[in-house]
């Protein structure tokens, strides 16, 4: 739907928008999740934190939680692991994508990259 800035401000206050924007660098929600939250805020006027909780959109930034998923992805994708170890960098992107898929897009991608690289170079 097309709307002007005045129509937008009736649905989402500047305070609400600032709260949402602050959640992205804080790691509470991904930029993709923030888009979903903004759309819901526009439709309902609900605060971002409430939407994130209700819709399960919080970003996973817990290293231990992500390590388990990373290990599962490594164990399930032997060819991609072999490709990465032989110097094929695109294999890492594939593995990151598999972790993101397994976490329904909620994993912190930078942290996933870091954990994957660590696990792939350990053994």
mmCIF file of N, CA and C in Angstrom:
data_model
loop_
_atom_site.group_PDB
_atom_site.id
_atom_site.type_symbol
_atom_site.label_atom_id
_atom_site.label_comp_id
_atom_site.label_asym_id
_atom_site.label_seq_id
_atom_site.Cartn_x
_atom_site.Cartn_y
_atom_site.Cartn_z
ATOM 1 N N UNK A 1 0.832 -1.179 0.000
ATOM 2 C CA UNK A 1 0.000 0.000 0.000
ATOM 3 C C UNK A 1 0.877 1.242 0.000
ATOM 4 N N UNK A 2 0.462 2.234 -0.765
ATOM 5 C CA UNK A 2 1.176 3.501 -0.777
ATOM 6 C C UNK A 2 0.659 4.374 0.345
ATOM 7 N N UNK A 3 1.577 5.009 1.037
ATOM 8 C CA UNK A 3 1.205 5.925 2.097
ATOM 9 C C UNK A 3 2.270 7.003 2.174
ATOM 10 N N UNK A 4 1.903 8.154 2.660
ATOM 11 C CA UNK A 4 2.900 9.201 2.814
ATOM 12 C C UNK A 4 3.472 9.133 4.227
ATOM 13 N N UNK A 5 4.447 9.966 4.504
ATOM 14 C CA UNK A 5 5.116 9.946 5.805
ATOM 15 C C UNK A 5 4.153 10.271 6.937
ATOM 16 N N UNK A 6 3.141 11.085 6.669
ATOM 17 C CA UNK A 6 2.178 11.433 7.716
ATOM 18 C C UNK A 6 1.325 10.220 8.073
ATOM 19 N N UNK A 7 0.956 9.441 7.077
ATOM 20 C CA UNK A 7 0.197 8.218 7.335
ATOM 21 C C UNK A 7 1.037 7.211 8.096
ATOM 22 N N UNK A 8 2.303 7.131 7.758
ATOM 23 C CA UNK A 8 3.218 6.219 8.443
ATOM 24 C C UNK A 8 3.351 6.604 9.905
ATOM 25 N N UNK A 9 3.499 7.913 10.174
ATOM 26 C CA UNK A 9 3.684 8.383 11.553
ATOM 27 C C UNK A 9 2.456 8.154 12.412
ATOM 28 N N UNK A 10 1.279 8.031 11.797
ATOM 29 C CA UNK A 10 0.080 7.737 12.579
ATOM 30 C C UNK A 10 0.114 6.302 13.096
ATOM 31 N N UNK A 11 0.776 5.412 12.350
ATOM 32 C CA UNK A 11 0.827 3.998 12.724
ATOM 33 C C UNK A 11 2.064 3.654 13.552
ATOM 34 N N UNK A 12 3.206 4.259 13.214
ATOM 35 C CA UNK A 12 4.464 3.965 13.902
ATOM 36 C C UNK A 12 5.070 5.282 14.365
ATOM 37 N N UNK A 13 5.212 5.412 15.669
ATOM 38 C CA UNK A 13 5.759 6.658 16.205
ATOM 39 C C UNK A 13 7.280 6.695 16.001
ATOM 40 N N UNK A 14 7.851 7.899 16.017
ATOM 41 C CA UNK A 14 9.316 7.993 15.921
ATOM 42 C C UNK A 14 10.010 7.198 17.037
ATOM 43 N N UNK A 15 9.440 7.186 18.226
ATOM 44 C CA UNK A 15 9.998 6.429 19.350
ATOM 45 C C UNK A 15 10.026 4.939 19.026
ATOM 46 N N UNK A 16 8.919 4.434 18.482
ATOM 47 C CA UNK A 16 8.857 3.016 18.130
ATOM 48 C C UNK A 16 9.885 2.670 17.056
ATOM 49 N N UNK A 17 10.020 3.529 16.074
ATOM 50 C CA UNK A 17 10.971 3.288 14.998
ATOM 51 C C UNK A 17 12.403 3.293 15.532
ATOM 52 N N UNK A 18 12.717 4.227 16.405
ATOM 53 C CA UNK A 18 14.058 4.292 17.014
ATOM 54 C C UNK A 18 14.352 3.036 17.820
ATOM 55 N N UNK A 19 13.359 2.552 18.555
ATOM 56 C CA UNK A 19 13.547 1.322 19.330
ATOM 57 C C UNK A 19 13.883 0.150 18.412
ATOM 58 N N UNK A 20 13.166 0.040 17.313
ATOM 59 C CA UNK A 20 13.418 -1.047 16.370
ATOM 60 C C UNK A 20 14.817 -0.928 15.779
ATOM 61 N N UNK A 21 15.183 0.247 15.324
ATOM 62 C CA UNK A 21 16.494 0.453 14.703
ATOM 63 C C UNK A 21 17.614 0.110 15.692
ATOM 64 N N UNK A 22 17.449 0.427 16.954
ATOM 65 C CA UNK A 22 18.468 0.139 17.968
ATOM 66 C C UNK A 22 18.631 -1.358 18.221
ATOM 67 N N UNK A 23 17.608 -2.139 17.939
ATOM 68 C CA UNK A 23 17.678 -3.581 18.188
ATOM 69 C C UNK A 23 18.580 -4.315 17.196
ATOM 70 N N UNK A 24 18.773 -3.742 16.010
ATOM 71 C CA UNK A 24 19.563 -4.422 14.974
ATOM 72 C C UNK A 24 21.046 -4.495 15.373
ATOM 73 N N UNK A 25 21.720 -3.361 15.634
ATOM 74 C CA UNK A 25 23.137 -3.479 16.016
ATOM 75 C C UNK A 25 23.328 -4.151 17.385
ATOM 76 N N UNK A 26 22.295 -4.122 18.214
ATOM 77 C CA UNK A 26 22.380 -4.785 19.519
ATOM 78 C C UNK A 26 22.313 -6.299 19.372
ATOM 79 N N UNK A 27 21.953 -6.777 18.170
ATOM 80 C CA UNK A 27 21.897 -8.216 17.934
ATOM 81 C C UNK A 27 20.605 -8.873 18.378
ATOM 82 N N UNK A 28 19.611 -8.068 18.742
ATOM 83 C CA UNK A 28 18.342 -8.637 19.201
ATOM 84 C C UNK A 28 17.495 -9.165 18.050
ATOM 85 N N UNK A 29 17.700 -8.594 16.868
ATOM 86 C CA UNK A 29 16.933 -9.009 15.692
ATOM 87 C C UNK A 29 17.809 -8.776 14.453
ATOM 88 N N UNK A 30 17.663 -9.638 13.472
ATOM 89 C CA UNK A 30 18.419 -9.464 12.232
ATOM 90 C C UNK A 30 17.765 -8.378 11.386
ATOM 91 N N UNK A 31 18.467 -7.927 10.379
ATOM 92 C CA UNK A 31 17.881 -6.911 9.503
ATOM 93 C C UNK A 31 16.671 -7.485 8.765
ATOM 94 N N UNK A 32 16.727 -8.767 8.423
ATOM 95 C CA UNK A 32 15.583 -9.417 7.780
ATOM 96 C C UNK A 32 14.396 -9.474 8.739
ATOM 97 N N UNK A 33 14.664 -9.845 9.976
ATOM 98 C CA UNK A 33 13.602 -9.883 10.982
ATOM 99 C C UNK A 33 13.037 -8.509 11.256
ATOM 100 N N UNK A 34 13.907 -7.499 11.220
ATOM 101 C CA UNK A 34 13.456 -6.128 11.462
ATOM 102 C C UNK A 34 12.461 -5.679 10.402
ATOM 103 N N UNK A 35 12.645 -6.135 9.172
ATOM 104 C CA UNK A 35 11.691 -5.786 8.110
ATOM 105 C C UNK A 35 10.316 -6.364 8.413
ATOM 106 N N UNK A 36 10.296 -7.585 8.904
ATOM 107 C CA UNK A 36 9.031 -8.226 9.272
ATOM 108 C C UNK A 36 8.389 -7.461 10.427
ATOM 109 N N UNK A 37 9.217 -7.087 11.401
ATOM 110 C CA UNK A 37 8.719 -6.343 12.563
ATOM 111 C C UNK A 37 8.148 -4.998 12.132
ATOM 112 N N UNK A 38 8.863 -4.285 11.258
ATOM 113 C CA UNK A 38 8.386 -2.978 10.805
ATOM 114 C C UNK A 38 7.036 -3.103 10.107
ATOM 115 N N UNK A 39 6.906 -4.117 9.276
ATOM 116 C CA UNK A 39 5.629 -4.330 8.578
ATOM 117 C C UNK A 39 4.498 -4.572 9.586
ATOM 118 N N UNK A 40 4.773 -5.379 10.596
ATOM 119 C CA UNK A 40 3.767 -5.671 11.625
ATOM 120 C C UNK A 40 3.470 -4.421 12.458
ATOM 121 N N UNK A 41 4.506 -3.632 12.749
ATOM 122 C CA UNK A 41 4.294 -2.384 13.488
ATOM 123 C C UNK A 41 3.371 -1.464 12.704
ATOM 124 N N UNK A 42 3.587 -1.390 11.401
ATOM 125 C CA UNK A 42 2.775 -0.535 10.548
ATOM 126 C C UNK A 42 1.320 -1.003 10.540
ATOM 127 N N UNK A 43 1.127 -2.317 10.496
ATOM 128 C CA UNK A 43 -0.239 -2.861 10.456
ATOM 129 C C UNK A 43 -0.972 -2.717 11.780
ATOM 130 N N UNK A 44 -0.242 -2.912 12.887
ATOM 131 C CA UNK A 44 -0.912 -3.004 14.183
ATOM 132 C C UNK A 44 -0.585 -1.893 15.169
ATOM 133 N N UNK A 45 0.541 -1.190 14.967
ATOM 134 C CA UNK A 45 0.957 -0.170 15.926
ATOM 135 C C UNK A 45 1.612 -0.748 17.169
ATOM 136 N N UNK A 46 1.846 -2.054 17.179
ATOM 137 C CA UNK A 46 2.453 -2.733 18.324
ATOM 138 C C UNK A 46 3.944 -2.427 18.387
ATOM 139 N N UNK A 47 4.501 -2.354 19.600
ATOM 140 C CA UNK A 47 5.928 -2.099 19.776
ATOM 141 C C UNK A 47 6.759 -3.269 19.266
ATOM 142 N N UNK A 48 7.979 -2.956 18.808
ATOM 143 C CA UNK A 48 8.863 -3.947 18.198
ATOM 144 C C UNK A 48 9.195 -5.106 19.133
ATOM 145 N N UNK A 49 9.505 -4.833 20.380
ATOM 146 C CA UNK A 49 9.869 -5.893 21.326
ATOM 147 C C UNK A 49 8.767 -6.920 21.487
ATOM 148 N N UNK A 50 7.553 -6.446 21.541
ATOM 149 C CA UNK A 50 6.401 -7.338 21.678
ATOM 150 C C UNK A 50 6.242 -8.208 20.424
ATOM 151 N N UNK A 51 6.417 -7.621 19.263
ATOM 152 C CA UNK A 51 6.289 -8.366 18.003
ATOM 153 C C UNK A 51 7.388 -9.425 17.912
ATOM 154 N N UNK A 52 8.605 -9.048 18.271
ATOM 155 C CA UNK A 52 9.733 -9.987 18.226
ATOM 156 C C UNK A 52 9.447 -11.185 19.118
ATOM 157 N N UNK A 53 8.933 -10.932 20.294
ATOM 158 C CA UNK A 53 8.607 -12.015 21.224
ATOM 159 C C UNK A 53 7.466 -12.875 20.691
ATOM 160 N N UNK A 54 6.382 -12.233 20.264
ATOM 161 C CA UNK A 54 5.210 -12.960 19.774
ATOM 162 C C UNK A 54 5.528 -13.827 18.568
ATOM 163 N N UNK A 55 6.331 -13.322 17.657
ATOM 164 C CA UNK A 55 6.594 -14.018 16.392
ATOM 165 C C UNK A 55 7.879 -14.835 16.410
ATOM 166 N N UNK A 56 8.578 -14.871 17.546
ATOM 167 C CA UNK A 56 9.803 -15.653 17.650
ATOM 168 C C UNK A 56 10.886 -15.196 16.697
ATOM 169 N N UNK A 57 11.103 -13.894 16.607
ATOM 170 C CA UNK A 57 12.055 -13.335 15.650
ATOM 171 C C UNK A 57 13.398 -12.939 16.265
ATOM 172 N N UNK A 58 13.583 -13.246 17.548
ATOM 173 C CA UNK A 58 14.840 -12.840 18.168
ATOM 174 C C UNK A 58 16.011 -13.572 17.528
ATOM 175 N N UNK A 59 17.101 -12.851 17.368
ATOM 176 C CA UNK A 59 18.297 -13.402 16.739
ATOM 177 C C UNK A 59 19.047 -14.275 17.735
ATOM 178 N N UNK A 60 19.555 -15.391 17.268
ATOM 179 C CA UNK A 60 20.312 -16.293 18.127
ATOM 180 C C UNK A 60 21.772 -15.869 18.082
ATOM 181 N N UNK A 61 22.274 -15.402 19.217
ATOM 182 C CA UNK A 61 23.663 -14.973 19.315
ATOM 183 C C UNK A 61 24.394 -15.721 20.423
ATOM 184 N N UNK A 62 23.807 -16.812 20.875
ATOM 185 C CA UNK A 62 24.414 -17.632 21.916
ATOM 186 C C UNK A 62 25.371 -18.622 21.248
ATOM 187 N N UNK A 63 26.663 -18.465 21.518
ATOM 188 C CA UNK A 63 27.689 -19.285 20.877
ATOM 189 C C UNK A 63 27.450 -20.773 21.091
ATOM 190 N N UNK A 64 27.140 -21.174 22.305
ATOM 191 C CA UNK A 64 26.932 -22.599 22.585
ATOM 192 C C UNK A 64 25.750 -23.157 21.806
ATOM 193 N N UNK A 65 24.682 -22.401 21.743
ATOM 194 C CA UNK A 65 23.502 -22.845 21.005
ATOM 195 C C UNK A 65 23.827 -22.994 19.514
ATOM 196 N N UNK A 66 24.558 -22.043 18.978
ATOM 197 C CA UNK A 66 24.895 -22.090 17.560
ATOM 198 C C UNK A 66 25.929 -23.171 17.245
ATOM 199 N N UNK A 67 26.837 -23.439 18.171
ATOM 200 C CA UNK A 67 27.847 -24.465 17.942
ATOM 201 C C UNK A 67 27.211 -25.821 17.655
ATOM 202 N N UNK A 68 26.156 -26.163 18.383
ATOM 203 C CA UNK A 68 25.478 -27.430 18.153
ATOM 204 C C UNK A 68 24.928 -27.522 16.736
ATOM 205 N N UNK A 69 24.313 -26.458 16.282
ATOM 206 C CA UNK A 69 23.771 -26.428 14.920
ATOM 207 C C UNK A 69 24.886 -26.472 13.891
ATOM 208 N N UNK A 70 25.960 -25.740 14.136
ATOM 209 C CA UNK A 70 27.104 -25.737 13.218
ATOM 210 C C UNK A 70 27.680 -27.141 13.086
ATOM 211 N N UNK A 71 27.843 -27.830 14.186
ATOM 212 C CA UNK A 71 28.389 -29.195 14.159
ATOM 213 C C UNK A 71 27.474 -30.118 13.369
ATOM 214 N N UNK A 72 26.165 -29.989 13.572
ATOM 215 C CA UNK A 72 25.208 -30.800 12.808
ATOM 216 C C UNK A 72 25.343 -30.528 11.305
ATOM 217 N N UNK A 73 25.460 -29.260 10.937
ATOM 218 C CA UNK A 73 25.587 -28.884 9.529
ATOM 219 C C UNK A 73 26.903 -29.429 8.958
ATOM 220 N N UNK A 74 27.985 -29.317 9.702
ATOM 221 C CA UNK A 74 29.278 -29.847 9.248
ATOM 222 C C UNK A 74 29.177 -31.359 9.024
ATOM 223 N N UNK A 75 28.567 -32.059 9.978
ATOM 224 C CA UNK A 75 28.444 -33.516 9.878
ATOM 225 C C UNK A 75 27.534 -33.955 8.737
ATOM 226 N N UNK A 76 26.598 -33.113 8.350
ATOM 227 C CA UNK A 76 25.628 -33.454 7.301
ATOM 228 C C UNK A 76 26.053 -33.023 5.903
ATOM 229 N N UNK A 77 27.157 -32.307 5.796
ATOM 230 C CA UNK A 77 27.566 -31.750 4.503
ATOM 231 C C UNK A 77 29.050 -32.008 4.243
ATOM 232 N N UNK A 78 29.407 -33.274 4.168
ATOM 233 C CA UNK A 78 30.811 -33.666 4.008
ATOM 234 C C UNK A 78 31.433 -33.077 2.746
ATOM 235 N N UNK A 79 30.684 -33.033 1.651
ATOM 236 C CA UNK A 79 31.251 -32.517 0.396
ATOM 237 C C UNK A 79 31.588 -31.033 0.511
ATOM 238 N N UNK A 80 30.694 -30.255 1.106
ATOM 239 C CA UNK A 80 30.945 -28.821 1.275
ATOM 240 C C UNK A 80 32.137 -28.593 2.204
ATOM 241 N N UNK A 81 32.258 -29.415 3.236
ATOM 242 C CA UNK A 81 33.396 -29.313 4.152
ATOM 243 C C UNK A 81 34.690 -29.610 3.398
ATOM 244 N N UNK A 82 34.689 -30.683 2.608
ATOM 245 C CA UNK A 82 35.870 -31.038 1.817
ATOM 246 C C UNK A 82 36.211 -29.922 0.821
ATOM 247 N N UNK A 83 35.185 -29.349 0.200
ATOM 248 C CA UNK A 83 35.401 -28.250 -0.740
ATOM 249 C C UNK A 83 36.053 -27.060 -0.040
ATOM 250 N N UNK A 84 35.550 -26.713 1.137
ATOM 251 C CA UNK A 84 36.112 -25.589 1.881
ATOM 252 C C UNK A 84 37.572 -25.857 2.243
ATOM 253 N N UNK A 85 37.834 -27.063 2.725
ATOM 254 C CA UNK A 85 39.196 -27.406 3.134
ATOM 255 C C UNK A 85 40.159 -27.456 1.954
ATOM 256 N N UNK A 86 39.626 -27.631 0.746
ATOM 257 C CA UNK A 86 40.494 -27.625 -0.429
ATOM 258 C C UNK A 86 40.610 -26.221 -1.038
ATOM 259 N N UNK A 87 40.101 -25.219 -0.313
ATOM 260 C CA UNK A 87 40.286 -23.837 -0.736
ATOM 261 C C UNK A 87 39.117 -23.201 -1.458
ATOM 262 N N UNK A 88 38.002 -23.888 -1.552
ATOM 263 C CA UNK A 88 36.832 -23.329 -2.246
ATOM 264 C C UNK A 88 35.987 -22.517 -1.248
ATOM 265 N N UNK A 89 36.221 -21.215 -1.247
ATOM 266 C CA UNK A 89 35.530 -20.312 -0.307
ATOM 267 C C UNK A 89 33.999 -20.330 -0.421
ATOM 268 N N UNK A 90 33.416 -20.488 -1.621
ATOM 269 C CA UNK A 90 31.950 -20.502 -1.704
ATOM 270 C C UNK A 90 31.298 -21.601 -0.851
ATOM 271 N N UNK A 91 32.050 -22.634 -0.539
ATOM 272 C CA UNK A 91 31.520 -23.708 0.299
ATOM 273 C C UNK A 91 31.158 -23.178 1.686
ATOM 274 N N UNK A 92 31.922 -22.193 2.166
ATOM 275 C CA UNK A 92 31.617 -21.604 3.469
ATOM 276 C C UNK A 92 30.262 -20.911 3.435
ATOM 277 N N UNK A 93 29.998 -20.192 2.354
ATOM 278 C CA UNK A 93 28.699 -19.516 2.217
ATOM 279 C C UNK A 93 27.563 -20.533 2.206
ATOM 280 N N UNK A 94 27.788 -21.648 1.534
ATOM 281 C CA UNK A 94 26.779 -22.706 1.511
ATOM 282 C C UNK A 94 26.512 -23.213 2.927
ATOM 283 N N UNK A 95 27.587 -23.458 3.690
ATOM 284 C CA UNK A 95 27.427 -23.966 5.055
ATOM 285 C C UNK A 95 26.734 -22.942 5.952
ATOM 286 N N UNK A 96 27.069 -21.669 5.795
ATOM 287 C CA UNK A 96 26.384 -20.610 6.544
ATOM 288 C C UNK A 96 24.899 -20.645 6.205
ATOM 289 N N UNK A 97 24.590 -20.784 4.935
ATOM 290 C CA UNK A 97 23.200 -20.863 4.497
ATOM 291 C C UNK A 97 22.465 -22.036 5.127
ATOM 292 N N UNK A 98 23.153 -23.153 5.280
ATOM 293 C CA UNK A 98 22.535 -24.328 5.898
ATOM 294 C C UNK A 98 22.239 -24.087 7.381
ATOM 295 N N UNK A 99 23.149 -23.382 8.054
ATOM 296 C CA UNK A 99 22.908 -23.035 9.461
ATOM 297 C C UNK A 99 21.734 -22.067 9.558
ATOM 298 N N UNK A 100 21.698 -21.089 8.655
ATOM 299 C CA UNK A 100 20.593 -20.131 8.667
ATOM 300 C C UNK A 100 19.270 -20.847 8.424
ATOM 301 N N UNK A 101 19.283 -21.796 7.505
ATOM 302 C CA UNK A 101 18.077 -22.577 7.216
ATOM 303 C C UNK A 101 17.646 -23.370 8.449
ATOM 304 N N UNK A 102 18.607 -23.996 9.111
ATOM 305 C CA UNK A 102 18.311 -24.811 10.291
ATOM 306 C C UNK A 102 17.754 -23.977 11.443
ATOM 307 N N UNK A 103 18.152 -22.713 11.502
ATOM 308 C CA UNK A 103 17.682 -21.839 12.585
ATOM 309 C C UNK A 103 16.549 -20.930 12.131
ATOM 310 N N UNK A 104 16.011 -21.219 10.950
ATOM 311 C CA UNK A 104 14.919 -20.422 10.376
ATOM 312 C C UNK A 104 15.295 -18.950 10.266
ATOM 313 N N UNK A 105 16.567 -18.706 9.896
ATOM 314 C CA UNK A 105 17.044 -17.348 9.675
ATOM 315 C C UNK A 105 17.329 -16.550 10.924
ATOM 316 N N UNK A 106 17.293 -17.190 12.079
ATOM 317 C CA UNK A 106 17.441 -16.456 13.336
ATOM 318 C C UNK A 106 18.881 -16.376 13.836
ATOM 319 N N UNK A 107 19.786 -17.170 13.268
ATOM 320 C CA UNK A 107 21.178 -17.161 13.729
ATOM 321 C C UNK A 107 21.863 -15.855 13.344
ATOM 322 N N UNK A 108 22.771 -15.417 14.192
ATOM 323 C CA UNK A 108 23.586 -14.244 13.904
ATOM 324 C C UNK A 108 24.609 -14.668 12.850
ATOM 325 N N UNK A 109 24.485 -14.178 11.595
ATOM 326 C CA UNK A 109 25.355 -14.663 10.520
ATOM 327 C C UNK A 109 26.843 -14.433 10.755
ATOM 328 N N UNK A 110 27.211 -13.324 11.359
ATOM 329 C CA UNK A 110 28.630 -13.055 11.620
ATOM 330 C C UNK A 110 29.182 -14.086 12.599
ATOM 331 N N UNK A 111 28.406 -14.413 13.605
ATOM 332 C CA UNK A 111 28.826 -15.401 14.590
ATOM 333 C C UNK A 111 28.879 -16.796 13.965
ATOM 334 N N UNK A 112 27.929 -17.105 13.104
ATOM 335 C CA UNK A 112 27.925 -18.393 12.405
ATOM 336 C C UNK A 112 29.198 -18.526 11.566
ATOM 337 N N UNK A 113 29.557 -17.487 10.831
ATOM 338 C CA UNK A 113 30.787 -17.486 10.033
ATOM 339 C C UNK A 113 31.998 -17.777 10.910
ATOM 340 N N UNK A 114 32.076 -17.085 12.026
ATOM 341 C CA UNK A 114 33.200 -17.230 12.945
ATOM 342 C C UNK A 114 33.281 -18.662 13.489
ATOM 343 N N UNK A 115 32.154 -19.199 13.943
ATOM 344 C CA UNK A 115 32.135 -20.548 14.508
ATOM 345 C C UNK A 115 32.472 -21.583 13.444
ATOM 346 N N UNK A 116 31.890 -21.427 12.255
ATOM 347 C CA UNK A 116 32.180 -22.367 11.170
ATOM 348 C C UNK A 116 33.665 -22.386 10.832
ATOM 349 N N UNK A 117 34.260 -21.224 10.663
ATOM 350 C CA UNK A 117 35.687 -21.161 10.334
ATOM 351 C C UNK A 117 36.527 -21.846 11.413
ATOM 352 N N UNK A 118 36.161 -21.581 12.668
ATOM 353 C CA UNK A 118 36.886 -22.176 13.787
ATOM 354 C C UNK A 118 36.760 -23.700 13.751
ATOM 355 N N UNK A 119 35.559 -24.203 13.593
ATOM 356 C CA UNK A 119 35.323 -25.645 13.599
ATOM 357 C C UNK A 119 35.970 -26.322 12.399
ATOM 358 N N UNK A 120 35.941 -25.657 11.245
ATOM 359 C CA UNK A 120 36.491 -26.256 10.027
ATOM 360 C C UNK A 120 38.019 -26.276 10.009
ATOM 361 N N UNK A 121 38.634 -25.387 10.758
ATOM 362 C CA UNK A 121 40.095 -25.358 10.783
ATOM 363 C C UNK A 121 40.670 -26.126 11.979
ATOM 364 N N UNK A 122 39.823 -26.523 12.911
ATOM 365 C CA UNK A 122 40.273 -27.281 14.088
ATOM 366 C C UNK A 122 40.744 -28.677 13.694
ATOM 367 N N UNK A 123 39.953 -29.350 12.865
ATOM 368 C CA UNK A 123 40.246 -30.754 12.634
ATOM 369 C C UNK A 123 40.515 -31.030 11.259
#
